Coordinates of C-alpha atoms and ligand atoms in Angstrom, one line a residue:
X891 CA 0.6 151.0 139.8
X892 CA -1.1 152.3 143.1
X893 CA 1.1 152.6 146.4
X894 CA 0.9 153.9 149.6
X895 CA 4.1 155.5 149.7
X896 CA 7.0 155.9 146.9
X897 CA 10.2 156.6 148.2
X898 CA 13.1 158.5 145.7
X899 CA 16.5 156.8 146.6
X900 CA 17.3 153.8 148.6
X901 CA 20.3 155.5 150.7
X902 CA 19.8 155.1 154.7
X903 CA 17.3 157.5 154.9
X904 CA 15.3 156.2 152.2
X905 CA 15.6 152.7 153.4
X906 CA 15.0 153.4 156.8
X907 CA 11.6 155.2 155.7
X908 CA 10.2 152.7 153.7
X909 CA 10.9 150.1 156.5
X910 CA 8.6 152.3 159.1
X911 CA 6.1 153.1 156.8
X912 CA 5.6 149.5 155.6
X913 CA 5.8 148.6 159.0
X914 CA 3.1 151.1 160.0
X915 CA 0.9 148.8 157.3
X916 CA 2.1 151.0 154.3
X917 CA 2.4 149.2 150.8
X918 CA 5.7 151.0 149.7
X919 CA 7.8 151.4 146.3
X920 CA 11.3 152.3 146.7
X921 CA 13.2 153.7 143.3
X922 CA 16.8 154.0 142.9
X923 CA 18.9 155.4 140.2
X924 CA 22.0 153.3 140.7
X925 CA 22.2 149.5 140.7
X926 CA 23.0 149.1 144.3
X927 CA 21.2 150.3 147.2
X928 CA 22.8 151.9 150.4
X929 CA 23.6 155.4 148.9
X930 CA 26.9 156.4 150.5
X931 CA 26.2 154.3 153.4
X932 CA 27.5 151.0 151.7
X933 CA 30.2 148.1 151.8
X934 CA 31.3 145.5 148.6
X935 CA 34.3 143.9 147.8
X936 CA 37.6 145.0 146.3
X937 CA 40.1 141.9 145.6
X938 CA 38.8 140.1 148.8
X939 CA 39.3 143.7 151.3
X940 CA 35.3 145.0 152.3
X941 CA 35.4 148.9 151.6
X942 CA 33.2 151.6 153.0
X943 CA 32.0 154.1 150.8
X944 CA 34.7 156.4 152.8
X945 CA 35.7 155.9 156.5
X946 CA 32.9 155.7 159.1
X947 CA 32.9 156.3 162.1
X948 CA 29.1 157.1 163.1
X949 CA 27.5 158.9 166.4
X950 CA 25.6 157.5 169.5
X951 CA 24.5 154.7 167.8
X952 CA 23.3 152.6 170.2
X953 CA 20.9 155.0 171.7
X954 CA 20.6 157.4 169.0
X955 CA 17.5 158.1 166.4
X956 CA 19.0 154.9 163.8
X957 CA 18.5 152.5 167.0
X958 CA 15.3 154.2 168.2
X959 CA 13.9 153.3 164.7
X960 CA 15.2 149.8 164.0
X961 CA 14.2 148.7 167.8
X962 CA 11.0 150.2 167.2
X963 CA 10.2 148.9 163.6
X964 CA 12.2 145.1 163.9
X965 CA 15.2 146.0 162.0
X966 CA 17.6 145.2 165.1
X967 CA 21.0 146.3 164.8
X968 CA 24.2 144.8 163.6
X969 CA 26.9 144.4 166.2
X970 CA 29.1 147.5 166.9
X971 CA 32.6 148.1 168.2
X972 CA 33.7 151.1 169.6
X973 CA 35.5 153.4 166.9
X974 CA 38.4 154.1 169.3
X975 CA 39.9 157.3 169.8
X976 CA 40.7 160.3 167.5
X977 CA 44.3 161.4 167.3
X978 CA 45.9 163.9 165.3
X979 CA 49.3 162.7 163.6
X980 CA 52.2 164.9 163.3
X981 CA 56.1 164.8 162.4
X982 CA 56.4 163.7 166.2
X983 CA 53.9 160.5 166.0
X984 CA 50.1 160.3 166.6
X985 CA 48.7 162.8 169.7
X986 CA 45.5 161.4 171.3
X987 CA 42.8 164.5 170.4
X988 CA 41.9 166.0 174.4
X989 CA 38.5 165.7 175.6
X990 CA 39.0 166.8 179.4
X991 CA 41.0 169.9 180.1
X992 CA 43.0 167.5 181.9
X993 CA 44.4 165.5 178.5
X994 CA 45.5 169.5 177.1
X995 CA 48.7 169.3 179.3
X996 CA 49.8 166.3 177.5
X997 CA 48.9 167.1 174.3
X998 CA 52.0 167.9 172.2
X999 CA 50.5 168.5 168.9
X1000 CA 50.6 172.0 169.7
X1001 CA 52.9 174.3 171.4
X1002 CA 52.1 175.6 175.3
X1003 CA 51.7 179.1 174.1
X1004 CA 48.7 177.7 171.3
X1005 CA 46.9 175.7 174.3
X1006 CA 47.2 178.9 176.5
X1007 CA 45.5 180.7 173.8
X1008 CA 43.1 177.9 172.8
X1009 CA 42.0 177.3 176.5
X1010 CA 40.8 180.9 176.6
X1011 CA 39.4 181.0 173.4
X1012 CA 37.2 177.7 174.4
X1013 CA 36.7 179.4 177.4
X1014 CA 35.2 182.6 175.7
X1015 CA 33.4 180.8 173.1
X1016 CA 31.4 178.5 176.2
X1017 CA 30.6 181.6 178.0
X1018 CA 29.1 182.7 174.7
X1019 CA 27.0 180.0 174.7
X1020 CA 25.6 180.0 178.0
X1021 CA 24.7 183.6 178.2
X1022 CA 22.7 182.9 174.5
X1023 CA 24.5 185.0 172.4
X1024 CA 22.9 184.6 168.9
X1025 CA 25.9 182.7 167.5
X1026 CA 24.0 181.1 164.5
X1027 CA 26.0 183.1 161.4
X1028 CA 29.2 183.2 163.7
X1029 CA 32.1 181.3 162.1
X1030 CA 35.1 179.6 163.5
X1031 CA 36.9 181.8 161.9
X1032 CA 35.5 184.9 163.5
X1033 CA 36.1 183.3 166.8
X1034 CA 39.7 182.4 166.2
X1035 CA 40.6 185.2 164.4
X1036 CA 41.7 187.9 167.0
X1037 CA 43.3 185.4 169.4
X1038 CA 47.4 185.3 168.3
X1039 CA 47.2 181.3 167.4
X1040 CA 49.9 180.1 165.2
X1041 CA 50.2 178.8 161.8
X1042 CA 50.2 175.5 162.7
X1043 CA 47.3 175.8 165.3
X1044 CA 45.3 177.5 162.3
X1045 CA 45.9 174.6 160.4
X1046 CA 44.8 172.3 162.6
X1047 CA 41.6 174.3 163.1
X1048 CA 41.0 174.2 159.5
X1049 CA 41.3 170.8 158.8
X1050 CA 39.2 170.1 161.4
X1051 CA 36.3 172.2 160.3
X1052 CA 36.9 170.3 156.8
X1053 CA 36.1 167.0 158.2
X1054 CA 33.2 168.4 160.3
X1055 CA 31.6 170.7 158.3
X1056 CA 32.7 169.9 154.6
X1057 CA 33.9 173.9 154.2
X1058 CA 36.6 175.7 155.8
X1059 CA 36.8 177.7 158.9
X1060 CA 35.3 180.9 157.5
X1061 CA 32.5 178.5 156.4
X1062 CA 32.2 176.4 159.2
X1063 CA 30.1 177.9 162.3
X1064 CA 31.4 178.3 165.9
X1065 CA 28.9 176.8 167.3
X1066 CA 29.7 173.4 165.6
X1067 CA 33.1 173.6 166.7
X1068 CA 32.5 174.3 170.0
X1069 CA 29.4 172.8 171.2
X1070 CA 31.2 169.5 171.8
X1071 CA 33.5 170.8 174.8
X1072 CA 31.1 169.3 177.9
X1073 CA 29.2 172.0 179.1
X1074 CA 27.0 172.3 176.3
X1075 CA 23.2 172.2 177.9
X1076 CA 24.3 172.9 181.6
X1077 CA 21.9 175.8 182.0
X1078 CA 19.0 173.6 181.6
X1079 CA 20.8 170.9 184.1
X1080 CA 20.3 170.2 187.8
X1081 CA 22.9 170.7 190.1
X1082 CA 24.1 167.3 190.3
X1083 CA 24.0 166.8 186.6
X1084 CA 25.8 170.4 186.5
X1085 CA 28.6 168.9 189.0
X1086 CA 28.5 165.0 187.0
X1087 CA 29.2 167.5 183.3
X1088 CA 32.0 169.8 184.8
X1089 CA 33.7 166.2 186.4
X1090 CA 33.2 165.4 182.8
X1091 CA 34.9 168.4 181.4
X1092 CA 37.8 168.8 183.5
X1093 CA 38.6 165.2 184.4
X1094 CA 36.9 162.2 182.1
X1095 CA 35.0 163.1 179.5
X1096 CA 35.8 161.3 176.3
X1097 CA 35.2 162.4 172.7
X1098 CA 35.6 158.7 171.0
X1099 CA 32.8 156.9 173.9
X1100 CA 30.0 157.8 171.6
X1101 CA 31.5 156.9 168.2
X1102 CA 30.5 153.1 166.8
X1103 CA 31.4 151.0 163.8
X1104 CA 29.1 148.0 162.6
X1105 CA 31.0 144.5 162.5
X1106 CA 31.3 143.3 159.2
X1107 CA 31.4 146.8 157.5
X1108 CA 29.3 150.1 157.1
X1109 CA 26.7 147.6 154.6
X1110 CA 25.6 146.1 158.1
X1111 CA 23.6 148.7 158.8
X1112 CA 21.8 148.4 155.6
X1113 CA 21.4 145.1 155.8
X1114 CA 19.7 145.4 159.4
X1115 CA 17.1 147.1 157.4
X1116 CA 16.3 145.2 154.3
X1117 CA 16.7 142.4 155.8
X1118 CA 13.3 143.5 157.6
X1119 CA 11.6 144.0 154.7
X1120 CA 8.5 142.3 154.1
X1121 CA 8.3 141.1 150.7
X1122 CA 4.7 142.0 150.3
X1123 CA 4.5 145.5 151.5
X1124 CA 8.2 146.8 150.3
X1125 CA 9.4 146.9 146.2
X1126 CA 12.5 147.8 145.6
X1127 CA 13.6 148.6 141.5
X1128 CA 17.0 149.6 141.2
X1129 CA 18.3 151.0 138.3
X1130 CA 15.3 153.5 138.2
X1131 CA 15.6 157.3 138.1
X1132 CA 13.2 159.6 139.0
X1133 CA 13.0 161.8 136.7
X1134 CA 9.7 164.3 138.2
X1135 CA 7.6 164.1 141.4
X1136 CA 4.2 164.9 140.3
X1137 CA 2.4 167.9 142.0
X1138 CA -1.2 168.3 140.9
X1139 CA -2.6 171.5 142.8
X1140 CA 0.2 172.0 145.8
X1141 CA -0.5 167.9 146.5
X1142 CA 2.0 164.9 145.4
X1143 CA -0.1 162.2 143.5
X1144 CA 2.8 160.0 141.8
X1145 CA 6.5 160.1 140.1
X1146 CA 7.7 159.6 136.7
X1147 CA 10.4 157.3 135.8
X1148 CA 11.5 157.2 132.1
X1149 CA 7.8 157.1 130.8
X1150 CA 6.2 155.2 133.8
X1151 CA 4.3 157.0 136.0
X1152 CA 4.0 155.3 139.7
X1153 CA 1.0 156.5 141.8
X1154 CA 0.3 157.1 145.4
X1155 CA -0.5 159.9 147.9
X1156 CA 2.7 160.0 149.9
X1157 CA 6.3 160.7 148.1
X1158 CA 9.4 160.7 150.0
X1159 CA 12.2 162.6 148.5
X1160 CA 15.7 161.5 149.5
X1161 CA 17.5 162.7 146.5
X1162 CA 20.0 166.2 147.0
X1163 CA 17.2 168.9 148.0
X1164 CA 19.0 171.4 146.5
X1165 CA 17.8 170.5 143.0
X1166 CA 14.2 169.9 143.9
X1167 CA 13.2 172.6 142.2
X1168 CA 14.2 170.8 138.9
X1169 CA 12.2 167.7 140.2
X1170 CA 8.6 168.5 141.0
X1171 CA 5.9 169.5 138.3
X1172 CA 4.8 172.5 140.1
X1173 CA 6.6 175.5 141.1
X1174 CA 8.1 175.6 144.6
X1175 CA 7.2 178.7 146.5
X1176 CA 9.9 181.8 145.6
X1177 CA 11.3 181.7 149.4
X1178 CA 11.7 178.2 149.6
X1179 CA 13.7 177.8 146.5
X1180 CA 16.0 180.9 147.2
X1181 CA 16.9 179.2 150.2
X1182 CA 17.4 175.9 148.0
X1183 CA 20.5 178.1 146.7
X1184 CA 22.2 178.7 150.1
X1185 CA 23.1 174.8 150.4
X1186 CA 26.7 173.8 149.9
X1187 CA 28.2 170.7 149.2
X1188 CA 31.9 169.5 149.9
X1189 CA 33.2 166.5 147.6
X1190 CA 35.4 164.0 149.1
X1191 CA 38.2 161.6 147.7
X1192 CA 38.7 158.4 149.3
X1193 CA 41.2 155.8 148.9
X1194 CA 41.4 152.6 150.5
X1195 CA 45.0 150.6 150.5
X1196 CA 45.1 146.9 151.0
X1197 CA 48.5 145.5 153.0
X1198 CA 50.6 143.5 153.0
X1199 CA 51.2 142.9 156.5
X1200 CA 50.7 146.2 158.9
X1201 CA 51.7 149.6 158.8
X1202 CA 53.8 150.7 161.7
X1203 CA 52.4 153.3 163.6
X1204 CA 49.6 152.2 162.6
X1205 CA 48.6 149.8 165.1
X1206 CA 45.4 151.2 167.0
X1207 CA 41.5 151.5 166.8
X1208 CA 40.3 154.8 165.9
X1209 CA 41.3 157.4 163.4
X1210 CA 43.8 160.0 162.8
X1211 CA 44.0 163.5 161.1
X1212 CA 47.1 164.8 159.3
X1213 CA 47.5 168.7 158.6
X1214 CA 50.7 169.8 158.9
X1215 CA 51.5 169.4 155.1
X1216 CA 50.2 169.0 151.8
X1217 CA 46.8 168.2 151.7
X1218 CA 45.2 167.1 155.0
X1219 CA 43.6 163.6 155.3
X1220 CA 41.5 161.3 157.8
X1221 CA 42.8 158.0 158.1
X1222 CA 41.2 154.9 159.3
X1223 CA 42.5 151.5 159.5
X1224 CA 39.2 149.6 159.6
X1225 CA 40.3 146.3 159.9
X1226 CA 41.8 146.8 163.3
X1227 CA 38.3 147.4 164.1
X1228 CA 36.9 144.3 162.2
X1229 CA 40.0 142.0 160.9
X1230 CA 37.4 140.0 158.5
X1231 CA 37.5 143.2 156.6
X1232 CA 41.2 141.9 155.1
X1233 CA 42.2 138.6 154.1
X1234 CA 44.6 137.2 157.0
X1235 CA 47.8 138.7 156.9
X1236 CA 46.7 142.1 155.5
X1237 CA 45.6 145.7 156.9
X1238 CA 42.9 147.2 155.2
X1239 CA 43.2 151.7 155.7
X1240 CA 41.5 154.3 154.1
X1241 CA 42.3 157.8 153.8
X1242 CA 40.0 160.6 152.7
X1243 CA 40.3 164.0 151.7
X1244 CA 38.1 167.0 151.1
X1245 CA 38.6 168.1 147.2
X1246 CA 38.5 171.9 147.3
X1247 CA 39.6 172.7 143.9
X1248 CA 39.7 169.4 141.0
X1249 CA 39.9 165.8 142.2
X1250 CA 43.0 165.1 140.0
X1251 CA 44.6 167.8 142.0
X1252 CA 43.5 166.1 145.0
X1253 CA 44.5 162.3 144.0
X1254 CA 48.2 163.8 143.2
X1255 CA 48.7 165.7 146.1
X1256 CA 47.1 163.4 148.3
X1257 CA 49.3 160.7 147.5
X1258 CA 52.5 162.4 147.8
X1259 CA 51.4 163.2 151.0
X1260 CA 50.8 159.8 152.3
X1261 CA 53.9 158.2 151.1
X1262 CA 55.8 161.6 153.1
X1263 CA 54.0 160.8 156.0
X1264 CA 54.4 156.6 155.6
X1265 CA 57.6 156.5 153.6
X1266 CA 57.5 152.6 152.0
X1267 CA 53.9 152.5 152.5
X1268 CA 54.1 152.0 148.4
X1269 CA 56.1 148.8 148.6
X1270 CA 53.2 147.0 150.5
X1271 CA 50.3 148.2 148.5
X1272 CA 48.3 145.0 147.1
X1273 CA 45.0 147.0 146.7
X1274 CA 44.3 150.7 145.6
X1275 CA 40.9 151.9 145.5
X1276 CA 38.9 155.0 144.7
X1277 CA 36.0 156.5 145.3
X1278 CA 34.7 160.4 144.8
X1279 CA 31.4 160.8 146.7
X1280 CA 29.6 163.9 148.1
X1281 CA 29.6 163.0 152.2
X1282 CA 26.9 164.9 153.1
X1283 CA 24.0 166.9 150.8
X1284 CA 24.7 169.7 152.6
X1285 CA 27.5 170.9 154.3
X1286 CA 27.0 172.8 157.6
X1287 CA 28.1 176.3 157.0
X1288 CA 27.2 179.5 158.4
X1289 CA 24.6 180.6 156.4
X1290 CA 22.9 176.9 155.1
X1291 CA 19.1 175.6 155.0
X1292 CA 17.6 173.2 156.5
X1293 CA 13.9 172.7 155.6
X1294 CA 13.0 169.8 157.9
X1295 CA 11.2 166.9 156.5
X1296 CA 7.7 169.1 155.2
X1297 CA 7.7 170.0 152.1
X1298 CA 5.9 172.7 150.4
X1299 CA 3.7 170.3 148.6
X1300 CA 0.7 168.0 150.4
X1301 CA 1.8 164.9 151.1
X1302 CA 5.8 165.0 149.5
X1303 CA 8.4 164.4 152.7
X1304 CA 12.0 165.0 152.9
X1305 CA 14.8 162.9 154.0
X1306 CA 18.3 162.8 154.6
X1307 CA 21.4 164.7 155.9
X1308 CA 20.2 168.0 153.7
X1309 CA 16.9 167.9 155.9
X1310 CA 18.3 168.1 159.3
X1311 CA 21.7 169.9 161.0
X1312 CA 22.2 167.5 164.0
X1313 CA 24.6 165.2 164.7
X1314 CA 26.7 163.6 161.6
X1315 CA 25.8 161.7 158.3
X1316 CA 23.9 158.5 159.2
X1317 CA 22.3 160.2 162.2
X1318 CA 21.7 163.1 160.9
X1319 CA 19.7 161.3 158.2
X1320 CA 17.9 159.3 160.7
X1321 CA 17.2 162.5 162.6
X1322 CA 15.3 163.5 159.8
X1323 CA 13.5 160.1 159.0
X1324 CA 12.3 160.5 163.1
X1325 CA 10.5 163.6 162.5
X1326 CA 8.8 163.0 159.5
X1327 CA 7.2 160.3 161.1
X1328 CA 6.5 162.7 163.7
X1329 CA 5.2 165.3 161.3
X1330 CA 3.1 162.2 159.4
X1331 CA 1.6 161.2 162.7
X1332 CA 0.7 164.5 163.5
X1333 CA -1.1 164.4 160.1
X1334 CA -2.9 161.4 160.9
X1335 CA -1.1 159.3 158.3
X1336 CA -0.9 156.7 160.7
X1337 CA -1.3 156.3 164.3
X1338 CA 1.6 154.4 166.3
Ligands
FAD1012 C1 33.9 159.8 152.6 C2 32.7 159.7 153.5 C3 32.9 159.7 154.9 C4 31.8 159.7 155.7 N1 31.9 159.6 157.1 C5 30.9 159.5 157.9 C6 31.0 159.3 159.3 O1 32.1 159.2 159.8 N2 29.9 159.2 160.1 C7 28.7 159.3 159.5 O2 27.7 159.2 160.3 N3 28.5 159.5 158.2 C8 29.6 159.6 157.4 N4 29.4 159.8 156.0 C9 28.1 160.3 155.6 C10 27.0 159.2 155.4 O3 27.5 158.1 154.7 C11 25.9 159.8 154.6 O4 25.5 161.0 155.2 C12 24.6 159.0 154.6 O5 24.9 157.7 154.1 C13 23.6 159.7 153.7 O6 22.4 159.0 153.6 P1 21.2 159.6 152.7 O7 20.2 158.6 152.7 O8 20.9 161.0 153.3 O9 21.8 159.9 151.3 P2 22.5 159.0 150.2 O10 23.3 158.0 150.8 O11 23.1 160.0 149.2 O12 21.2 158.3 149.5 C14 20.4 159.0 148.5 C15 20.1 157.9 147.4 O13 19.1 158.5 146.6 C16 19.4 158.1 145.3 N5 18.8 159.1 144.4 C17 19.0 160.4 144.3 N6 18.2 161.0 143.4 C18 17.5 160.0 142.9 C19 16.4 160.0 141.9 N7 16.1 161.1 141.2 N8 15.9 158.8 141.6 C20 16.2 157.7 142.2 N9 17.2 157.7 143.1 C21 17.8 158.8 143.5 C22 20.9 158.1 145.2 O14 21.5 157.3 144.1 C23 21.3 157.5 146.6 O15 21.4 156.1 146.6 C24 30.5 159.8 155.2 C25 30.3 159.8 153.8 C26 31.4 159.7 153.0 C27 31.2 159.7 151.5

């Protein structure tokens, strides 16, 4: 069979591709390994709860790259509520995380003498910035590491960078860190923008105004887009792996699926990056595929808890990070964002971790963890469920690759949150869907 386009994988960035391209007049085949579509980006139901695949809580939705796309290309977007704010949990109760320098007075998750230190070290690290200090292979690490923070503020900076980044501080660059504190982009800002972003830093800027969940559960935002299918220009076959993209003389011509070979001109790759090199028929240049090896992937464990009735203390919208002992978690109690989530009555929470040595390790520790931070919490439990996933293809680390969406190879794209550093998950993988469509353009694959 002839196509325009095939894409590999029917995850968000895979979906989202083969809805522009059909919808640029492209007849498109989309193959997935697994029996589901949505990739890591999907919703189904456990014992009447609707779970995530792991919390979500996703960036500048409505005017970001996934909304640029699915206003452009008819998809339209699911309704969204606000993810509510980020606290940080503690012995002492739930801390609200500060966004303005004004919220650090009140913020008792640390002592005075760590936000004393902190504020300079911010301080330092934004004056880096400004003056364009080459800060790319700098971690957080190195930029904590001489200031006299204590144990506890350490901690906190590591768990942090383990829910940002995937790695730990050492792994994790500064610049990731500490981009997010206001001022980032002032130098190429006007003075009135200059005077709106400091009002912003020191008196209201908020780091929760630009975080969104979809109503109905994470499998929204999928459903915006198949839903816009048309049936004659977009196939999808599930339960197909593709086992080689084939190259003949540096240009993509087709892929091979157990035997069946599916031809067409244009292949989008959404599968992990790193292992192209085992994918494709012809050899990838030697540079490219030694900087294949620098990716890094973190592996998460997730468990969602169905209850019976609520948890106290855990009564608002948003999310919460625990690191003071055991192994740190982020916790989400979705259905205050979306009761339908739960059957009435019940409180639907998930709590993930980062597994960073085996996952039985993990699930153990984990546990004990949560029922020392909610004792009882066992006694309501009507719904344990688990899932191991790999959050993002690549983790952002110091020293990682990002190849864009052109591949070595004529007419074989890349897609996904390996492809492109910006933002988080689900926009970073619509980042990346953006500008291949940019680069295909540019190409003259087609001409909107
Ligand atoms: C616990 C957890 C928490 C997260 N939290 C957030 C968050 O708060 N905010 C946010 O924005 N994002 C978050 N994410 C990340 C976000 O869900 C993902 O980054 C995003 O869904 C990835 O989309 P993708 O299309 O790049 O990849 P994937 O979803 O991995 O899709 C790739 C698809 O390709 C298929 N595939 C691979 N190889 C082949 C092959 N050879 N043949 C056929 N099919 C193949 C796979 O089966 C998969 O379905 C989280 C993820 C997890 C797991």
């Amino acid at each position: 069979m002839r196509y325009d386009a095939i894409v590999v994988g029917a995850g968000i960035s895979g979906l989202l591709s083969a809805l522009c391209l059909s919808k640029e007049g492209k007849s498109v085949l989309v193959l997935e390994k697994s029996d589901f579509v949505g990739g890591n980006a999907r919703s189904y139901n456990v014992d009447g709860y609707t779970v995530d695949t792991g919390p979500h809580a996703i960036t500048c939705i409505p005017n970001g790259p996934l909304a640029r796309l699915l206003n452009k290309y008819n998809g339209g977007m699911p309704k969204l509520v606000p993810h509510g704010h980020y606290y940080f949990r503690t012995g002492k109760g739930l801390h609200p995380v500060p966004s303005a320098i004004k919220d650090w007075a009140g913020f008792k998750a640390i002592s005075n003498m760590d936000k004393i230190v902190f504020s300079r070290l911010i301080l330092a690290e934004m004056i880096r910035e400004s003056v364009s200090i080459d800060n790319s292979e700098r971690s957080v690490y190195d930029a904590v590491k001489d200031y006299n923070v204590s144990d506890n503020a350490f901690r906190m900076i590591d768990t942090l960078c383990h829910f940002m980044s995937g790695k730990s501080m050492k792994k994790t660059p500064a610049k990731r860190m500490f981009s997010g504190f206001g001022l980032e982009g002032m130098k190429k800002m006007n003075i009135v923008d200059t005077l709106y972003g400091l009002k912003r830093f020191f008196i209201s800027h908020s780091n929760s105004k630009n975080q969104w969940y979809p109503i109905g559960g994470l499998g929204a935002i999928v459903n915006s887009i198949t839903d816009a299918f048309s049936e004659d220009l977009v196939t999808v076959k599930t339960g197909t792996s593709v086992d080689k993209i084939i190259i003949k003389n540096g240009k993509a011509v087709g892929v091979e699926s157990e035997g069946e070979v599916y031809n067409s001109d244009i292949v989008v790759y959404s599968g992990f990056i790193k292992d192209l090199d085992k994918v494709v028929t012809e050899k990838l240049p030697e540079h490219f595929s030694k900087d294949l090896k620098k990716i890094k992937q973190a592996k998460s464990y997730t468990l969602w808890l169905g209850i019976n009735g609520k948890i106290p203390g855990m009564d608002y919208k948003g999310s919460e990070i625990w690191y003071e002992t055991g192994e740190p978690f982020w916790a989400m109690p979705t259905s205050n964002l979306d009761a339908s989530l739960a059957p009435a009555g019940h409180q639907l929470i998930t709590f993930s971790f980062i597994v960073k040595d085996s996952v039985e390790k993990t699930r153990k520790e984990g546990w004990d963890t949560i029922l020392s931070v909610y004792p009882g919490i066992d006694k309501k439990i009507v719904m344990k469920h688990e899932q191991v996933t790999i959050p993002e293809k690549a983790a952002i680390t110091t020293d990682s690759f990002f190849p864009g969406p052109v591949s070595p190879f004529s007419g074989l794209y890349l897609v996904g949150t390996d492809v492109d550093k910006r933002s988080m998950g689900m926009t970073r993988a619509a980042h990346s869907v953006e500008d291949m469509l940019v680069a295909m353009k540019k190409e003259g694959l087609f001409k909107n």
